[in-house]
mmCIF file with all atom_site columns, C-alpha atoms in Angstrom:
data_model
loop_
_atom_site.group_PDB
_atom_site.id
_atom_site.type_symbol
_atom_site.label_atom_id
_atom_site.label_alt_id
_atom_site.label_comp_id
_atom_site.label_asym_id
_atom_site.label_entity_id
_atom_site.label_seq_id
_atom_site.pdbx_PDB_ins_code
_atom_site.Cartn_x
_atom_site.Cartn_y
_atom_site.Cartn_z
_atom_site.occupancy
_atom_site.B_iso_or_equiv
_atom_site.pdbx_formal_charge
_atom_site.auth_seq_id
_atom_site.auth_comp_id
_atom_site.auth_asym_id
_atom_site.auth_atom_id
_atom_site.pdbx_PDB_model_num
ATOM 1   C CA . UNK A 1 1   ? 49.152 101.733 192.027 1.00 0.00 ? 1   UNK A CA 1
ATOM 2   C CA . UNK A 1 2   ? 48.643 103.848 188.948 1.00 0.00 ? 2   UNK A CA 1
ATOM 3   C CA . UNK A 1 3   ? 50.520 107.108 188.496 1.00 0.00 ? 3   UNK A CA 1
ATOM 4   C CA . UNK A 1 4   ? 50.477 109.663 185.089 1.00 0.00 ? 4   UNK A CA 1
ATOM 5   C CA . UNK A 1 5   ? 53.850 108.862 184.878 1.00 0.00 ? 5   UNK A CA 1
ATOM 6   C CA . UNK A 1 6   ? 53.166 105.378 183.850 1.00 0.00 ? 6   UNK A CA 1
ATOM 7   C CA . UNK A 1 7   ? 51.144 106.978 180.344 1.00 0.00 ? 7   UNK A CA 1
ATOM 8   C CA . UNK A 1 8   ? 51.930 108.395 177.985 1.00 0.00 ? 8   UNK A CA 1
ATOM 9   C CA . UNK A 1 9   ? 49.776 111.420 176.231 1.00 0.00 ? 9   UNK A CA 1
ATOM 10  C CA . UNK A 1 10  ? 47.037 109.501 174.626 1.00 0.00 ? 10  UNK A CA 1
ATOM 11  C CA . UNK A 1 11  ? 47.394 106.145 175.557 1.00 0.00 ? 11  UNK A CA 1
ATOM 12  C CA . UNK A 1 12  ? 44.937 106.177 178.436 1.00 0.00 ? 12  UNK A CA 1
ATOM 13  C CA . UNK A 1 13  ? 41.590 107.898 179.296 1.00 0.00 ? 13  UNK A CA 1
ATOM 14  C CA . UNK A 1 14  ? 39.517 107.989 182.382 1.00 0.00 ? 14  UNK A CA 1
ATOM 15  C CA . UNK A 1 15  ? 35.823 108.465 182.564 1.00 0.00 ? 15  UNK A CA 1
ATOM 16  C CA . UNK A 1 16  ? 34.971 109.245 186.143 1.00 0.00 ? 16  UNK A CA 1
ATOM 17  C CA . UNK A 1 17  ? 31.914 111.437 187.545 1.00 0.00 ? 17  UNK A CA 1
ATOM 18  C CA . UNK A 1 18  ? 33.221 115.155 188.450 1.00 0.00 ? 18  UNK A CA 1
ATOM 19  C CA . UNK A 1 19  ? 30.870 116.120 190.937 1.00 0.00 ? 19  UNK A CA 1
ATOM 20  C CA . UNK A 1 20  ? 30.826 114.920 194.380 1.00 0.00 ? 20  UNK A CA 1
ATOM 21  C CA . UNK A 1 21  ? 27.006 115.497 195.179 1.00 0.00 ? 21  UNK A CA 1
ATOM 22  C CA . UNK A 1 22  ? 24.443 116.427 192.474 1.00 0.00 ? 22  UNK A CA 1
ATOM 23  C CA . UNK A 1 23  ? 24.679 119.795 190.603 1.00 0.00 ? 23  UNK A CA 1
ATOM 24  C CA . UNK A 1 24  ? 21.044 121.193 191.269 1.00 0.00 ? 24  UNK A CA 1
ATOM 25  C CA . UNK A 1 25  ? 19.118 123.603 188.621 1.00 0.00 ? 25  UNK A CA 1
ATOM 26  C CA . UNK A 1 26  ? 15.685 124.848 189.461 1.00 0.00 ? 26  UNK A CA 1
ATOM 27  C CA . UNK A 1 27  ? 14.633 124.496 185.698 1.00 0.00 ? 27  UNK A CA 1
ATOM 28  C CA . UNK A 1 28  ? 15.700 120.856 184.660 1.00 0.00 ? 28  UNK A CA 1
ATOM 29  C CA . UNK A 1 29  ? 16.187 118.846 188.207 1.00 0.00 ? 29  UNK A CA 1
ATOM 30  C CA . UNK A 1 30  ? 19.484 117.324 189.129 1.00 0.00 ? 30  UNK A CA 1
ATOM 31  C CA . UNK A 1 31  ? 22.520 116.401 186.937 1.00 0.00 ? 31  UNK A CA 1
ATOM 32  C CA . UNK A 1 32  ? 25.826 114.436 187.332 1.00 0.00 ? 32  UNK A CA 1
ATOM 33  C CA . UNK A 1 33  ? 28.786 115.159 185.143 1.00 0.00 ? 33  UNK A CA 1
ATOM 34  C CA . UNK A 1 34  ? 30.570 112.931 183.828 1.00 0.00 ? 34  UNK A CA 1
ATOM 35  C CA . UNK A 1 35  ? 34.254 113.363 182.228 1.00 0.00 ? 35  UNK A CA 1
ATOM 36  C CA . UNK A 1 36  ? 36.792 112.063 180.195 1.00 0.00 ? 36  UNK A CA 1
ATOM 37  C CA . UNK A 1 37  ? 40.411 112.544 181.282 1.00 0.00 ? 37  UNK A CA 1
ATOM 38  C CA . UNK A 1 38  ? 43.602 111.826 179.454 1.00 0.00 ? 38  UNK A CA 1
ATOM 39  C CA . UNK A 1 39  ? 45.681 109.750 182.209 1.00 0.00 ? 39  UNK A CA 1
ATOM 40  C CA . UNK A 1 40  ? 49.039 111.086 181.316 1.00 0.00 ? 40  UNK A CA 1
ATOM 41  C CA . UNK A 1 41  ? 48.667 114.916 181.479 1.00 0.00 ? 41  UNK A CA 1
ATOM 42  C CA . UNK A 1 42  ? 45.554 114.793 183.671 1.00 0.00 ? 42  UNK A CA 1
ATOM 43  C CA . UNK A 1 43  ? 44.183 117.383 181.294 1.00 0.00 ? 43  UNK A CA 1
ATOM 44  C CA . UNK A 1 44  ? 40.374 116.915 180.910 1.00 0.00 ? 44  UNK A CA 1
ATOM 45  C CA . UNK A 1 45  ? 39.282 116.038 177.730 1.00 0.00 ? 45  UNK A CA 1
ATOM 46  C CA . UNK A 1 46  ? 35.597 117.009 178.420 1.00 0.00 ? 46  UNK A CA 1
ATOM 47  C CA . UNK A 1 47  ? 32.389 116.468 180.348 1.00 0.00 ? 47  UNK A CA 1
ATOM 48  C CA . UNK A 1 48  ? 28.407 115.560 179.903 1.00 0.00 ? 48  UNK A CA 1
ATOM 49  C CA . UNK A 1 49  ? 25.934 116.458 182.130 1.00 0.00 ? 49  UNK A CA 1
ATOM 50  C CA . UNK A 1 50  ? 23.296 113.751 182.931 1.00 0.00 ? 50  UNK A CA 1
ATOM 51  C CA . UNK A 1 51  ? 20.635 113.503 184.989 1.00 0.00 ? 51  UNK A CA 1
ATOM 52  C CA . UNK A 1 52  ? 20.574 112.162 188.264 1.00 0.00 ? 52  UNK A CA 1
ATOM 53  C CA . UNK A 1 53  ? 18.044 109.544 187.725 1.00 0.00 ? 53  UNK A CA 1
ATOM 54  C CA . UNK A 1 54  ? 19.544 107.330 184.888 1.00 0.00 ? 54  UNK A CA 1
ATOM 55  C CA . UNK A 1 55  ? 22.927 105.591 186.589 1.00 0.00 ? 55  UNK A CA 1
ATOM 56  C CA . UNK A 1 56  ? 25.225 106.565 183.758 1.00 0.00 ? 56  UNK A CA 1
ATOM 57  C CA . UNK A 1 57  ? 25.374 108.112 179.925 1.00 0.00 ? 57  UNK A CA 1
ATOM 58  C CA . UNK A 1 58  ? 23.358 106.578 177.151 1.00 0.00 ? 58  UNK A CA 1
ATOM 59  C CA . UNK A 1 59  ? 25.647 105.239 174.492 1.00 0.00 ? 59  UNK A CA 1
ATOM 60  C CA . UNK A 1 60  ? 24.608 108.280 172.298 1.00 0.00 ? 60  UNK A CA 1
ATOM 61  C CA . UNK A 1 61  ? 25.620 110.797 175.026 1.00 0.00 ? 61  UNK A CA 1
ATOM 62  C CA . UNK A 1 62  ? 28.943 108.842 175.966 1.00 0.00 ? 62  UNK A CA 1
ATOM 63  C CA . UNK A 1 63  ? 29.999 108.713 172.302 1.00 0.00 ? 63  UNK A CA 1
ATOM 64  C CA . UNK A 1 64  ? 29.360 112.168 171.500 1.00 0.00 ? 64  UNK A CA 1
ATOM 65  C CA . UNK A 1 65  ? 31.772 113.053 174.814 1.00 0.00 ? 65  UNK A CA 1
ATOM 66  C CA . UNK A 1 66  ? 34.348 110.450 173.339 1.00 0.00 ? 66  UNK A CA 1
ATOM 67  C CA . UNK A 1 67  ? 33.976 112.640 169.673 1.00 0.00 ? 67  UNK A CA 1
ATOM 68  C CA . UNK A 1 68  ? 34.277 116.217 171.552 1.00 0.00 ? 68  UNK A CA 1
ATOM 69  C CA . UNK A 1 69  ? 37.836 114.489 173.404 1.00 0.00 ? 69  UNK A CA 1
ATOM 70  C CA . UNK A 1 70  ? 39.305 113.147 170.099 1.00 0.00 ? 70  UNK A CA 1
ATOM 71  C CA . UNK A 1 71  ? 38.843 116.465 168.431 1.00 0.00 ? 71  UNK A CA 1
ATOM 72  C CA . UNK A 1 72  ? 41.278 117.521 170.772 1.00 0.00 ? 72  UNK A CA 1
ATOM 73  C CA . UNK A 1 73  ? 43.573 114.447 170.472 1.00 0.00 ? 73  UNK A CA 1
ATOM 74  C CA . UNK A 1 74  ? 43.149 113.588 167.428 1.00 0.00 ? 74  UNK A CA 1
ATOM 75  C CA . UNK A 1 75  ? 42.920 109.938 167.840 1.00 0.00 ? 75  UNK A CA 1
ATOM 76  C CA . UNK A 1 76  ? 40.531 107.643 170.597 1.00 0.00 ? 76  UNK A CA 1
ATOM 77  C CA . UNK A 1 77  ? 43.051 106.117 173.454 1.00 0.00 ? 77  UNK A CA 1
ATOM 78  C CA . UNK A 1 78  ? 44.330 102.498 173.583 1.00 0.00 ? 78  UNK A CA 1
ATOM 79  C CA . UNK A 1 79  ? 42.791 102.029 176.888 1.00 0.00 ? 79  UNK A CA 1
ATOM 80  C CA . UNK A 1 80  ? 39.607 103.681 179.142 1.00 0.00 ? 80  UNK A CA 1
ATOM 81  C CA . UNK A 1 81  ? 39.794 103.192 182.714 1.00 0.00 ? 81  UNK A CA 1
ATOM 82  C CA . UNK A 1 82  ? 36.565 103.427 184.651 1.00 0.00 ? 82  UNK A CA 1
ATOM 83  C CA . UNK A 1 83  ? 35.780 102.644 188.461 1.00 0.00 ? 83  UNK A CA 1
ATOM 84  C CA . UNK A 1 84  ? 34.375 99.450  189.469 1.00 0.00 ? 84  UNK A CA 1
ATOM 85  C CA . UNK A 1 85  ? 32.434 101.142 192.057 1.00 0.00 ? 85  UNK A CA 1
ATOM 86  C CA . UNK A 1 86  ? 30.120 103.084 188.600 1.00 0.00 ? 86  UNK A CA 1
ATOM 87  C CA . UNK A 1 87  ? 27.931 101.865 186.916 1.00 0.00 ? 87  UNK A CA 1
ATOM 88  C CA . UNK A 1 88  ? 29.378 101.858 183.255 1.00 0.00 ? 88  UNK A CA 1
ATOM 89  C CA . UNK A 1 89  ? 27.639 99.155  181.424 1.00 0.00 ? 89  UNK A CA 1
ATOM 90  C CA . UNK A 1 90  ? 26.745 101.524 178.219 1.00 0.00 ? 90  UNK A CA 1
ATOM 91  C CA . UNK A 1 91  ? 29.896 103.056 178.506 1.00 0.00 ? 91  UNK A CA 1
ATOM 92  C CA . UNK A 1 92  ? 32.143 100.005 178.600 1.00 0.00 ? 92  UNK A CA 1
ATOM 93  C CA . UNK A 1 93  ? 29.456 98.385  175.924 1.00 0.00 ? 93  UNK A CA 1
ATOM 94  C CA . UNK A 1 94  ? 30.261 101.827 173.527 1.00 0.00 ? 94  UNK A CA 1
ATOM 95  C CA . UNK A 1 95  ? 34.091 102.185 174.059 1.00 0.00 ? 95  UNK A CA 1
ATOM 96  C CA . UNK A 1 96  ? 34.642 98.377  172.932 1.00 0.00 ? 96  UNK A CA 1
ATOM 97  C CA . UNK A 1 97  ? 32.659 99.152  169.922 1.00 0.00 ? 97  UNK A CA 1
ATOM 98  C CA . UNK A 1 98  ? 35.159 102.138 169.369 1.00 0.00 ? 98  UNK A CA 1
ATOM 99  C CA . UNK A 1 99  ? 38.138 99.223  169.806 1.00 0.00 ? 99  UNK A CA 1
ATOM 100 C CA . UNK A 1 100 ? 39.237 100.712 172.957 1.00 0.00 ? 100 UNK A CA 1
ATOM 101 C CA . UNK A 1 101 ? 40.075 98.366  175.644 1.00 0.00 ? 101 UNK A CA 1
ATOM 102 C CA . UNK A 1 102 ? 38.233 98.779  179.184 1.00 0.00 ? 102 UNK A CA 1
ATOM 103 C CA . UNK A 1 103 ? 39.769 98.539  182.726 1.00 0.00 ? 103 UNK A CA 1
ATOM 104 C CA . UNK A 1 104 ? 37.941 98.243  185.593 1.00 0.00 ? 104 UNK A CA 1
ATOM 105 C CA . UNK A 1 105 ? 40.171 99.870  188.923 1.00 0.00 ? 105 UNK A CA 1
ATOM 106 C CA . UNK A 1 106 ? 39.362 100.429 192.125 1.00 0.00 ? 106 UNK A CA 1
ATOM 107 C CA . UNK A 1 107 ? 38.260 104.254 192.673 1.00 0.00 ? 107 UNK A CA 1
ATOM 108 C CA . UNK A 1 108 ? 41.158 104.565 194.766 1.00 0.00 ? 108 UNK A CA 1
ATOM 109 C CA . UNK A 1 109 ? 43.657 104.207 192.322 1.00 0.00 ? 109 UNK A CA 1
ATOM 110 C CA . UNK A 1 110 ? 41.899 106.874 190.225 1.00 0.00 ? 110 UNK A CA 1
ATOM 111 C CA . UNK A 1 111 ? 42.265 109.604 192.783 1.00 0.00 ? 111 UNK A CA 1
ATOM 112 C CA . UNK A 1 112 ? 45.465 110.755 192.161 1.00 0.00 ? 112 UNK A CA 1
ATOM 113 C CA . UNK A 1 113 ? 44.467 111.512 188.331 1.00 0.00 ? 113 UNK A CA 1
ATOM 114 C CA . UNK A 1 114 ? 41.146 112.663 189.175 1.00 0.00 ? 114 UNK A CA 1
ATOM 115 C CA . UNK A 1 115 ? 41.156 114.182 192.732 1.00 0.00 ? 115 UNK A CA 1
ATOM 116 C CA . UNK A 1 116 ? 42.548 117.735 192.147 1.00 0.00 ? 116 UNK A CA 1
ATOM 117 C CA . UNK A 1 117 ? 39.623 118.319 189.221 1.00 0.00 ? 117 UNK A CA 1
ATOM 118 C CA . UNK A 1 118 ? 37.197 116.950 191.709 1.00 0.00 ? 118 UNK A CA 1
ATOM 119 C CA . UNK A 1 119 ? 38.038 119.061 194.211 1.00 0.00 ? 119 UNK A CA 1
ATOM 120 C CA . UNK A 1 120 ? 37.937 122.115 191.497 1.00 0.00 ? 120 UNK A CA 1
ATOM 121 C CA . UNK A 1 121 ? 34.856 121.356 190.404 1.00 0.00 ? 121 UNK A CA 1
ATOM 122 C CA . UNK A 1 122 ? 33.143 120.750 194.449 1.00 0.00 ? 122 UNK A CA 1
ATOM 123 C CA . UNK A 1 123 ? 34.794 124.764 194.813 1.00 0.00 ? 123 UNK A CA 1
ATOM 124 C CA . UNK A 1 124 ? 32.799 126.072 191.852 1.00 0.00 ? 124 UNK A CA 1
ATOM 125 C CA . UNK A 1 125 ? 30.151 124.425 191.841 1.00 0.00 ? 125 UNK A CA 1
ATOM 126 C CA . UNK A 1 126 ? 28.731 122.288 195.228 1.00 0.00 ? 126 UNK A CA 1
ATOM 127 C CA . UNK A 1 127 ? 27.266 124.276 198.085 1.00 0.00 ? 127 UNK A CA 1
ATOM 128 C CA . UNK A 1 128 ? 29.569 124.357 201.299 1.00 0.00 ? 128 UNK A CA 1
ATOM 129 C CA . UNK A 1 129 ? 28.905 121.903 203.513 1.00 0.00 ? 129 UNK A CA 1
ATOM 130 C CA . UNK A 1 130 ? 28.621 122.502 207.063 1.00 0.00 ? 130 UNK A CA 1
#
């Protein structure tokens, strides 16, 4: 099982959608946000906004959010980890080309990085359900 413990700052990222059910605008349509987290700190590195209807970032889009997270590091990660369960094809495809290495995990394993910002970001933003 993977812990932040096990990183150190910069070694590994995680790109992992934020949102839990679509974030709705009455202008452009539906979006999904997608975000880049640095595995050690669980700090998040930053996000994208996509639509709904394409299944993950373009390249472009998924570079440009890898950019915006080195600016804070300073340097790209030794290692991305993504969840099997996403579709990540682009992103896997653009992250190799960046010479960072790609691990697929179970979702599960992700949660305890990822599951406090989710739950953040459902409070802010996602309509109660009842």
């Amino acid at each position: 099982m993977l812990h932040p413990q096990q990183f150190e700052v910069n070694e590994a990222w995680i790109a992992f959608r934020l949102n839990g059910t679509p974030v709705r605008t009455e202008r452009d349509g539906d979006f999904n946000c997608i975000a880049l987290m640095d595995a050690a700190s669980c700090f998040l590195l930053g996000s994208q906004f996509i639509p709904v209807a394409a299944s993950e970032p373009t390249r472009a889009q998924f570079r440009r959010l890898l950019k915006d997270a080195q600016r804070h590091k300073q340097q790209l990660p030794d290692t991305l980890f993504i969840a099997r369960e996403d579709v990540a094809d682009l992103m896997t495809r653009e992250a190799t080309h960046q010479n960072i290495d790609v691990v697929r995990v179970p979702e599960s394993e992700l949660l305890v990085f990822i599951g406090e910002a989710r739950q953040a970001f459902a409070e802010r933003f996602e309509p109660a359900r009842s």
